[in-house]
Each structure stands twice: as C-alpha cells, then as structure tokens.
Amino acid sequence: MTESLQLTYAQRDDLRTIAAMIVPASEEYKVPGADDAAIQADMLATLGRDTKMVMAALDHLARLAGGPLAELDATKCDAVVQEFRKNGGAAAATLVRVVLQCYYRDDRVLRSLGLELRAPFPKGYALPDGDWSLLDPVKARGGTLRRAP
C-alpha cells in the first residue's frame, strides 16, 4: 500500500515563493510567473513520484530560512535561496525541474513562445477516418522474423 504524501500549507506557500523567484511574471511578454494559481495547481496535481524530493527541498529551504520562506523579506529570501542553490543537491534540481516543467506546458507560456497548442503532426492536414494508405509502404515490406531472446 502506497502512502499519499501531500504538501502542507506552509510548503505550498514556500513552493509558490520559490516558483516566483525561478520564473517571475513578465508584462513585456505577457506571461504569468510560475507562482500563477493555474501553474501552481498543475504542479500540485502532477508531483507524483517527485513529491518526496520536492518536500525535502522545501524542508531544506525552511531550515535555512529558520521558518517559512514565504515570510522572509526579499533580501533574506534571496540569501537563503542562494545558499540552497549551492547545497541543495538532487532535491534542488528536482524542485527546479518540477517548476519549469509545469511552467512551460502552460498554454499562455506556449503562445508567448510562438508554439502551437496542439501536437505538431499533421500540421493542419486532416486525415480521413479509415484512410490507412500511410501504412502501405510498411505493409509492402513484408514480415520480419526475429529470434526471441
């Protein structure tokens, strides 16, 4: 049986704080920061196997801060984060990856980068249902027999 791990309210506030420091909002490019409510909801919903590492990173940040990171002023917060970057190890790398992964799959961010909000294939060409002609070259090759290991 797998235990269900969830971030505390203080950890969620710290996650929002660190996310805003990693990717701040930009009026120039009309994109939200990584602390945006929708992006934060995506992070919390998709943590999955990274939950323990993210929790370890947030606990490390809180120890360095002497309490919740979200309650520090900007100067102290920046000093704590700089120390965390030096000594955070795999937990720090996981935290940054989670933030960036959720940020760069947000529709608003994708649009600002000039990317389409759909799979790149078939580039706007509609394929008729039941048209299997694309497989003709594969079928023409015949079967391939291989030894099983």
CSV table of N, CA and C in Angstrom, one decimal:
chain,number,residue,atom,x,y,z
A,1,MET,N,0.8,-1.2,0.0
A,1,MET,CA,0.0,0.0,0.0
A,1,MET,C,0.9,1.2,0.0
A,2,THR,N,0.6,2.2,-0.9
A,2,THR,CA,1.4,3.4,-1.0
A,2,THR,C,0.8,4.5,-0.2
A,3,GLU,N,1.7,5.2,0.6
A,3,GLU,CA,1.2,6.3,1.4
A,3,GLU,C,1.0,7.5,0.5
A,4,SER,N,0.0,8.3,0.8
A,4,SER,CA,-0.3,9.5,0.0
A,4,SER,C,0.4,10.7,0.7
A,5,LEU,N,1.3,11.3,0.0
A,5,LEU,CA,2.0,12.5,0.5
A,5,LEU,C,1.4,13.7,0.0
A,6,GLN,N,1.2,14.7,0.8
A,6,GLN,CA,0.7,16.0,0.4
A,6,GLN,C,1.5,17.1,1.1
A,7,LEU,N,1.7,18.2,0.4
A,7,LEU,CA,2.4,19.3,0.9
A,7,LEU,C,1.6,20.0,1.9
A,8,THR,N,2.2,20.5,3.0
A,8,THR,CA,1.5,21.3,4.0
A,8,THR,C,1.2,22.7,3.4
A,9,TYR,N,0.4,23.5,4.1
A,9,TYR,CA,0.1,24.8,3.6
A,9,TYR,C,1.3,25.7,3.6
A,10,ALA,N,2.2,25.5,4.6
A,10,ALA,CA,3.4,26.3,4.6
A,10,ALA,C,4.3,25.9,3.4
A,11,GLN,N,4.4,24.6,3.1
A,11,GLN,CA,5.2,24.1,2.0
A,11,GLN,C,4.6,24.7,0.7
A,12,ARG,N,3.3,24.7,0.6
A,12,ARG,CA,2.7,25.3,-0.6
A,12,ARG,C,3.0,26.7,-0.8
A,13,ASP,N,3.0,27.5,0.3
A,13,ASP,CA,3.4,28.9,0.2
A,13,ASP,C,4.8,29.1,-0.2
A,14,ASP,N,5.7,28.2,0.4
A,14,ASP,CA,7.1,28.3,0.0
A,14,ASP,C,7.3,27.9,-1.4
A,15,LEU,N,6.6,26.9,-1.9
A,15,LEU,CA,6.7,26.5,-3.3
A,15,LEU,C,6.3,27.6,-4.2
A,16,ARG,N,5.2,28.3,-3.9
A,16,ARG,CA,4.8,29.5,-4.6
A,16,ARG,C,5.9,30.6,-4.6
A,17,THR,N,6.5,30.8,-3.5
A,17,THR,CA,7.5,31.8,-3.3
A,17,THR,C,8.7,31.5,-4.2
A,18,ILE,N,9.2,30.2,-4.1
A,18,ILE,CA,10.4,29.8,-4.9
A,18,ILE,C,10.1,29.8,-6.4
A,19,ALA,N,8.9,29.4,-6.7
A,19,ALA,CA,8.5,29.4,-8.1
A,19,ALA,C,8.5,30.8,-8.7
A,20,ALA,N,8.1,31.8,-8.0
A,20,ALA,CA,8.1,33.2,-8.4
A,20,ALA,C,9.5,33.7,-8.6
A,21,MET,N,10.4,33.1,-7.8
A,21,MET,CA,11.8,33.5,-7.9
A,21,MET,C,12.5,32.9,-9.1
A,22,ILE,N,12.1,31.6,-9.4
A,22,ILE,CA,12.6,30.9,-10.6
A,22,ILE,C,12.2,31.5,-11.9
A,23,VAL,N,10.8,31.8,-12.0
A,23,VAL,CA,10.3,32.4,-13.2
A,23,VAL,C,9.3,33.5,-12.8
A,24,PRO,N,9.8,34.7,-12.7
A,24,PRO,CA,8.8,35.8,-12.4
A,24,PRO,C,7.9,36.1,-13.6
A,25,ALA,N,6.8,36.8,-13.3
A,25,ALA,CA,5.9,37.2,-14.3
A,25,ALA,C,6.5,38.3,-15.2
A,26,SER,N,6.1,38.4,-16.4
A,26,SER,CA,6.7,39.4,-17.4
A,26,SER,C,5.5,40.1,-18.1
A,27,GLU,N,5.4,41.4,-17.8
A,27,GLU,CA,4.4,42.2,-18.5
A,27,GLU,C,4.9,42.4,-20.0
A,28,GLU,N,6.2,42.5,-20.2
A,28,GLU,CA,6.7,42.7,-21.6
A,28,GLU,C,6.2,41.5,-22.5
A,29,TYR,N,6.3,40.3,-22.0
A,29,TYR,CA,6.0,39.1,-22.8
A,29,TYR,C,4.6,38.6,-22.5
A,30,LYS,N,3.9,39.3,-21.6
A,30,LYS,CA,2.5,38.9,-21.3
A,30,LYS,C,2.4,37.5,-20.8
A,31,VAL,N,3.3,37.1,-19.9
A,31,VAL,CA,3.2,35.7,-19.4
A,31,VAL,C,3.2,35.8,-17.8
A,32,PRO,N,2.5,34.8,-17.2
A,32,PRO,CA,2.4,34.8,-15.8
A,32,PRO,C,3.8,34.3,-15.2
A,33,GLY,N,4.0,34.5,-13.9
A,33,GLY,CA,5.1,33.9,-13.3
A,33,GLY,C,4.7,32.4,-12.9
A,34,ALA,N,5.7,31.7,-12.5
A,34,ALA,CA,5.5,30.3,-12.1
A,34,ALA,C,4.7,30.2,-10.8
A,35,ASP,N,4.4,31.3,-10.2
A,35,ASP,CA,3.6,31.4,-9.0
A,35,ASP,C,2.1,31.5,-9.3
A,36,ASP,N,1.7,31.6,-10.6
A,36,ASP,CA,0.4,31.7,-11.0
A,36,ASP,C,-0.5,30.6,-10.5
A,37,ALA,N,-1.7,30.9,-10.1
A,37,ALA,CA,-2.6,29.9,-9.5
A,37,ALA,C,-2.8,28.6,-10.4
A,38,ALA,N,-3.0,28.8,-11.7
A,38,ALA,CA,-3.2,27.6,-12.5
A,38,ALA,C,-1.9,26.8,-12.6
A,39,ILE,N,-0.8,27.4,-12.7
A,39,ILE,CA,0.5,26.7,-12.8
A,39,ILE,C,0.8,26.0,-11.5
A,40,GLN,N,0.5,26.7,-10.4
A,40,GLN,CA,0.7,26.0,-9.1
A,40,GLN,C,-0.2,24.8,-8.9
A,41,ALA,N,-1.5,24.9,-9.4
A,41,ALA,CA,-2.4,23.8,-9.3
A,41,ALA,C,-1.9,22.6,-10.1
A,42,ASP,N,-1.3,22.9,-11.3
A,42,ASP,CA,-0.7,21.9,-12.1
A,42,ASP,C,0.4,21.2,-11.4
A,43,MET,N,1.3,22.0,-10.8
A,43,MET,CA,2.4,21.4,-10.0
A,43,MET,C,1.9,20.5,-8.9
A,44,LEU,N,0.9,20.9,-8.1
A,44,LEU,CA,0.5,20.1,-7.0
A,44,LEU,C,-0.2,18.8,-7.5
A,45,ALA,N,-0.9,19.0,-8.7
A,45,ALA,CA,-1.6,17.8,-9.2
A,45,ALA,C,-0.7,16.8,-9.8
A,46,THR,N,0.5,17.2,-10.3
A,46,THR,CA,1.3,16.3,-11.1
A,46,THR,C,2.6,16.0,-10.4
A,47,LEU,N,2.8,16.3,-9.1
A,47,LEU,CA,4.0,16.0,-8.4
A,47,LEU,C,4.4,14.5,-8.5
A,48,GLY,N,3.4,13.7,-8.2
A,48,GLY,CA,3.6,12.2,-8.3
A,48,GLY,C,4.9,11.7,-7.6
A,49,ARG,N,5.8,11.1,-8.4
A,49,ARG,CA,7.0,10.5,-7.8
A,49,ARG,C,8.0,11.5,-7.3
A,50,ASP,N,7.8,12.7,-7.6
A,50,ASP,CA,8.7,13.8,-7.2
A,50,ASP,C,8.3,14.4,-5.9
A,51,THR,N,7.2,14.0,-5.3
A,51,THR,CA,6.7,14.6,-4.1
A,51,THR,C,7.7,14.6,-2.9
A,52,LYS,N,8.3,13.4,-2.7
A,52,LYS,CA,9.3,13.3,-1.6
A,52,LYS,C,10.5,14.2,-1.8
A,53,MET,N,11.0,14.3,-3.0
A,53,MET,CA,12.1,15.2,-3.3
A,53,MET,C,11.8,16.7,-3.1
A,54,VAL,N,10.6,17.0,-3.6
A,54,VAL,CA,10.1,18.4,-3.5
A,54,VAL,C,9.9,18.8,-2.0
A,55,MET,N,9.3,17.8,-1.3
A,55,MET,CA,9.2,18.1,0.1
A,55,MET,C,10.5,18.2,0.8
A,56,ALA,N,11.5,17.4,0.5
A,56,ALA,CA,12.8,17.5,1.1
A,56,ALA,C,13.4,18.9,0.7
A,57,ALA,N,13.3,19.3,-0.5
A,57,ALA,CA,13.8,20.6,-0.9
A,57,ALA,C,13.1,21.8,-0.1
A,58,LEU,N,11.8,21.7,0.0
A,58,LEU,CA,11.1,22.7,0.7
A,58,LEU,C,11.4,22.7,2.2
A,59,ASP,N,11.6,21.5,2.8
A,59,ASP,CA,12.1,21.4,4.2
A,59,ASP,C,13.5,22.0,4.4
A,60,HIS,N,14.3,21.7,3.4
A,60,HIS,CA,15.7,22.3,3.5
A,60,HIS,C,15.7,23.8,3.4
A,61,LEU,N,14.8,24.3,2.5
A,61,LEU,CA,14.7,25.8,2.4
A,61,LEU,C,14.2,26.4,3.7
A,62,ALA,N,13.2,25.7,4.3
A,62,ALA,CA,12.6,26.2,5.6
A,62,ALA,C,13.7,26.2,6.7
A,63,ARG,N,14.5,25.1,6.7
A,63,ARG,CA,15.6,25.1,7.8
A,63,ARG,C,16.6,26.2,7.6
A,64,LEU,N,17.0,26.4,6.3
A,64,LEU,CA,17.9,27.5,6.0
A,64,LEU,C,17.3,28.9,6.4
A,65,ALA,N,16.0,29.0,6.2
A,65,ALA,CA,15.3,30.3,6.5
A,65,ALA,C,15.0,30.5,7.9
A,66,GLY,N,15.0,29.4,8.7
A,66,GLY,CA,14.6,29.4,10.1
A,66,GLY,C,13.1,29.5,10.3
A,67,GLY,N,12.4,29.1,9.3
A,67,GLY,CA,10.9,29.2,9.3
A,67,GLY,C,10.4,29.2,7.9
A,68,PRO,N,9.2,29.5,7.6
A,68,PRO,CA,8.7,29.5,6.3
A,68,PRO,C,9.4,30.6,5.4
A,69,LEU,N,9.8,30.1,4.2
A,69,LEU,CA,10.5,31.0,3.3
A,69,LEU,C,9.6,32.2,2.9
A,70,ALA,N,8.3,31.9,2.7
A,70,ALA,CA,7.3,32.9,2.3
A,70,ALA,C,7.2,34.1,3.2
A,71,GLU,N,7.7,33.9,4.5
A,71,GLU,CA,7.5,35.0,5.4
A,71,GLU,C,8.8,35.9,5.5
A,72,LEU,N,9.8,35.6,4.8
A,72,LEU,CA,11.0,36.4,4.8
A,72,LEU,C,10.9,37.6,3.8
A,73,ASP,N,11.6,38.7,4.1
A,73,ASP,CA,11.7,39.8,3.2
A,73,ASP,C,12.5,39.4,2.0
A,74,ALA,N,12.5,40.1,1.0
A,74,ALA,CA,13.1,39.8,-0.3
A,74,ALA,C,14.6,39.6,-0.2
A,75,THR,N,15.3,40.4,0.6
A,75,THR,CA,16.8,40.3,0.7
A,75,THR,C,17.2,39.0,1.4
A,76,LYS,N,16.5,38.7,2.5
A,76,LYS,CA,16.8,37.4,3.3
A,76,LYS,C,16.4,36.2,2.5
A,77,CYS,N,15.3,36.3,1.8
A,77,CYS,CA,14.8,35.2,0.9
A,77,CYS,C,15.8,34.9,-0.2
A,78,ASP,N,16.3,35.9,-0.8
A,78,ASP,CA,17.3,35.7,-1.8
A,78,ASP,C,18.6,35.1,-1.3
A,79,ALA,N,19.0,35.5,-0.1
A,79,ALA,CA,20.2,34.9,0.5
A,79,ALA,C,20.0,33.4,0.8
A,80,VAL,N,18.8,33.1,1.3
A,80,VAL,CA,18.5,31.7,1.6
A,80,VAL,C,18.5,30.9,0.3
A,81,VAL,N,17.9,31.4,-0.7
A,81,VAL,CA,17.9,30.7,-2.0
A,81,VAL,C,19.2,30.5,-2.6
A,82,GLN,N,20.1,31.5,-2.5
A,82,GLN,CA,21.5,31.3,-3.0
A,82,GLN,C,22.2,30.2,-2.2
A,83,GLU,N,22.0,30.2,-0.9
A,83,GLU,CA,22.7,29.1,-0.1
A,83,GLU,C,22.1,27.7,-0.6
A,84,PHE,N,20.8,27.7,-0.8
A,84,PHE,CA,20.1,26.5,-1.2
A,84,PHE,C,20.6,26.0,-2.5
A,85,ARG,N,20.9,26.9,-3.5
A,85,ARG,CA,21.4,26.5,-4.8
A,85,ARG,C,22.7,25.9,-4.7
A,86,LYS,N,23.6,26.3,-3.7
A,86,LYS,CA,24.9,25.8,-3.6
A,86,LYS,C,24.9,24.4,-3.0
A,87,ASN,N,24.0,24.1,-2.0
A,87,ASN,CA,24.0,22.9,-1.2
A,87,ASN,C,22.7,22.1,-1.3
A,88,GLY,N,21.8,22.4,-2.2
A,88,GLY,CA,20.5,21.7,-2.3
A,88,GLY,C,20.6,20.3,-2.9
A,89,GLY,N,21.6,20.1,-3.7
A,89,GLY,CA,21.8,18.8,-4.4
A,89,GLY,C,20.6,18.4,-5.3
A,90,ALA,N,20.3,17.1,-5.2
A,90,ALA,CA,19.3,16.5,-6.1
A,90,ALA,C,17.9,17.1,-5.8
A,91,ALA,N,17.7,17.4,-4.5
A,91,ALA,CA,16.4,17.9,-4.2
A,91,ALA,C,16.2,19.3,-4.8
A,92,ALA,N,17.2,20.1,-4.9
A,92,ALA,CA,17.1,21.4,-5.5
A,92,ALA,C,16.9,21.3,-7.0
A,93,ALA,N,17.6,20.3,-7.6
A,93,ALA,CA,17.4,20.1,-9.1
A,93,ALA,C,16.0,19.6,-9.4
A,94,THR,N,15.5,18.7,-8.5
A,94,THR,CA,14.1,18.2,-8.8
A,94,THR,C,13.1,19.4,-8.6
A,95,LEU,N,13.3,20.2,-7.6
A,95,LEU,CA,12.4,21.3,-7.4
A,95,LEU,C,12.4,22.2,-8.6
A,96,VAL,N,13.5,22.6,-9.1
A,96,VAL,CA,13.6,23.5,-10.3
A,96,VAL,C,13.0,22.8,-11.5
A,97,ARG,N,13.3,21.5,-11.7
A,97,ARG,CA,12.7,20.8,-12.9
A,97,ARG,C,11.2,20.8,-12.8
A,98,VAL,N,10.6,20.5,-11.6
A,98,VAL,CA,9.1,20.5,-11.5
A,98,VAL,C,8.5,21.8,-11.8
A,99,VAL,N,9.1,22.9,-11.3
A,99,VAL,CA,8.6,24.3,-11.6
A,99,VAL,C,8.7,24.6,-13.1
A,100,LEU,N,9.8,24.3,-13.7
A,100,LEU,CA,10.0,24.6,-15.1
A,100,LEU,C,9.1,23.7,-16.0
A,101,GLN,N,9.0,22.5,-15.7
A,101,GLN,CA,8.1,21.5,-16.4
A,101,GLN,C,6.7,22.0,-16.5
A,102,CYS,N,6.2,22.4,-15.3
A,102,CYS,CA,4.8,22.9,-15.3
A,102,CYS,C,4.6,24.2,-15.9
A,103,TYR,N,5.6,25.1,-15.7
A,103,TYR,CA,5.5,26.4,-16.3
A,103,TYR,C,5.5,26.4,-17.9
A,104,TYR,N,6.4,25.6,-18.4
A,104,TYR,CA,6.5,25.6,-19.9
A,104,TYR,C,5.4,24.7,-20.6
A,105,ARG,N,4.5,24.1,-19.9
A,105,ARG,CA,3.4,23.5,-20.5
A,105,ARG,C,2.1,24.2,-20.4
A,106,ASP,N,2.2,25.4,-19.8
A,106,ASP,CA,1.0,26.3,-19.7
A,106,ASP,C,0.7,26.9,-21.0
A,107,ASP,N,-0.5,27.0,-21.4
A,107,ASP,CA,-0.9,27.5,-22.7
A,107,ASP,C,-0.4,28.9,-23.0
A,108,ARG,N,-0.5,29.8,-22.0
A,108,ARG,CA,-0.1,31.2,-22.1
A,108,ARG,C,1.3,31.3,-22.4
A,109,VAL,N,2.1,30.4,-21.8
A,109,VAL,CA,3.6,30.5,-22.0
A,109,VAL,C,3.9,29.9,-23.4
A,110,LEU,N,3.2,28.8,-23.8
A,110,LEU,CA,3.5,28.3,-25.1
A,110,LEU,C,3.1,29.3,-26.2
A,111,ARG,N,2.0,30.0,-26.0
A,111,ARG,CA,1.6,31.0,-27.0
A,111,ARG,C,2.7,32.1,-27.1
A,112,SER,N,3.2,32.6,-25.9
A,112,SER,CA,4.2,33.6,-25.9
A,112,SER,C,5.5,33.2,-26.6
A,113,LEU,N,5.7,31.9,-26.7
A,113,LEU,CA,6.9,31.4,-27.4
A,113,LEU,C,6.6,31.1,-28.9
A,114,GLY,N,5.4,31.4,-29.3
A,114,GLY,CA,5.0,31.2,-30.7
A,114,GLY,C,4.8,29.7,-31.0
A,115,LEU,N,4.5,28.9,-30.0
A,115,LEU,CA,4.3,27.5,-30.3
A,115,LEU,C,2.8,27.2,-30.4
A,116,GLU,N,2.4,26.2,-31.1
A,116,GLU,CA,1.0,25.8,-31.3
A,116,GLU,C,0.6,25.0,-30.1
A,117,LEU,N,-0.7,25.1,-29.8
A,117,LEU,CA,-1.2,24.4,-28.6
A,117,LEU,C,-1.8,23.0,-29.0
A,118,ARG,N,-1.1,22.4,-29.9
A,118,ARG,CA,-1.5,21.0,-30.3
A,118,ARG,C,-0.3,20.3,-30.8
A,119,ALA,N,-0.5,19.0,-31.0
A,119,ALA,CA,0.6,18.2,-31.5
A,119,ALA,C,1.1,18.8,-32.9
A,120,PRO,N,2.4,18.8,-33.2
A,120,PRO,CA,2.9,19.3,-34.4
A,120,PRO,C,2.5,18.5,-35.6
A,121,PHE,N,2.1,17.3,-35.5
A,121,PHE,CA,1.6,16.5,-36.7
A,121,PHE,C,0.1,16.4,-36.6
A,122,PRO,N,-0.6,16.5,-37.7
A,122,PRO,CA,-0.2,16.6,-39.1
A,122,PRO,C,-0.2,18.0,-39.6
A,123,LYS,N,0.2,19.0,-38.9
A,123,LYS,CA,0.3,20.3,-39.3
A,123,LYS,C,-0.9,20.9,-40.1
A,124,GLY,N,-2.0,20.6,-39.5
A,124,GLY,CA,-3.3,21.1,-40.0
A,124,GLY,C,-3.9,20.3,-41.1
A,125,TYR,N,-3.3,19.3,-41.6
A,125,TYR,CA,-3.9,18.4,-42.6
A,125,TYR,C,-4.8,17.4,-42.0
A,126,ALA,N,-6.0,17.4,-42.3
A,126,ALA,CA,-6.9,16.4,-41.7
A,126,ALA,C,-6.8,15.1,-42.5
A,127,LEU,N,-6.7,14.0,-41.7
A,127,LEU,CA,-6.6,12.7,-42.3
A,127,LEU,C,-8.0,12.1,-42.3
A,128,PRO,N,-8.5,11.6,-43.4
A,128,PRO,CA,-9.8,11.0,-43.4
A,128,PRO,C,-9.8,9.7,-42.5
A,129,ASP,N,-10.9,9.6,-41.8
A,129,ASP,CA,-11.1,8.4,-41.0
A,129,ASP,C,-11.0,7.1,-41.8
A,130,GLY,N,-10.3,6.1,-41.3
A,130,GLY,CA,-10.2,4.9,-42.1
A,130,GLY,C,-9.2,4.9,-43.2
A,131,ASP,N,-8.5,6.0,-43.4
A,131,ASP,CA,-7.5,6.0,-44.5
A,131,ASP,C,-6.2,5.5,-44.0
A,132,TRP,N,-5.9,4.2,-44.3
A,132,TRP,CA,-4.7,3.5,-43.9
A,132,TRP,C,-3.7,3.5,-44.9
A,133,SER,N,-3.8,4.3,-46.0
A,133,SER,CA,-2.8,4.3,-47.1
A,133,SER,C,-1.4,4.7,-46.6
A,134,LEU,N,-1.3,5.4,-45.5
A,134,LEU,CA,0.0,5.8,-45.0
A,134,LEU,C,0.8,4.6,-44.6
A,135,LEU,N,0.1,3.5,-44.3
A,135,LEU,CA,0.8,2.2,-43.9
A,135,LEU,C,1.2,1.3,-45.1
A,136,ASP,N,0.8,1.7,-46.3
A,136,ASP,CA,1.1,0.9,-47.5
A,136,ASP,C,2.6,0.6,-47.6
A,137,PRO,N,3.5,1.5,-47.4
A,137,PRO,CA,5.0,1.2,-47.5
A,137,PRO,C,5.4,0.2,-46.5
A,138,VAL,N,4.8,0.2,-45.3
A,138,VAL,CA,5.1,-0.7,-44.2
A,138,VAL,C,4.6,-2.1,-44.6
A,139,LYS,N,3.4,-2.1,-45.1
A,139,LYS,CA,2.8,-3.4,-45.5
A,139,LYS,C,3.6,-4.1,-46.6
A,140,ALA,N,4.1,-3.2,-47.6
A,140,ALA,CA,4.8,-3.7,-48.7
A,140,ALA,C,6.2,-4.4,-48.4
A,141,ARG,N,6.7,-4.1,-47.2
A,141,ARG,CA,8.0,-4.7,-46.8
A,141,ARG,C,7.8,-6.2,-46.4
A,142,GLY,N,6.7,-6.6,-46.0
A,142,GLY,CA,6.5,-8.0,-45.6
A,142,GLY,C,6.9,-8.1,-44.1
A,143,GLY,N,6.8,-9.3,-43.6
A,143,GLY,CA,7.1,-9.6,-42.2
A,143,GLY,C,8.5,-9.7,-41.9
A,144,THR,N,8.9,-9.5,-40.7
A,144,THR,CA,10.3,-9.6,-40.3
A,144,THR,C,10.3,-10.6,-39.1
A,145,LEU,N,11.1,-11.6,-39.3
A,145,LEU,CA,11.2,-12.6,-38.2
A,145,LEU,C,12.5,-12.4,-37.5
A,146,ARG,N,12.3,-12.4,-36.1
A,146,ARG,CA,13.5,-12.3,-35.3
A,146,ARG,C,13.5,-13.3,-34.2
A,147,ARG,N,14.6,-13.7,-33.8
A,147,ARG,CA,14.7,-14.7,-32.7
A,147,ARG,C,14.4,-14.0,-31.4
A,148,ALA,N,13.6,-14.7,-30.6
A,148,ALA,CA,13.3,-14.2,-29.3
A,148,ALA,C,14.5,-14.4,-28.3
A,149,PRO,N,14.7,-13.5,-27.4
A,149,PRO,CA,15.8,-13.7,-26.5
A,149,PRO,C,15.6,-14.8,-25.5
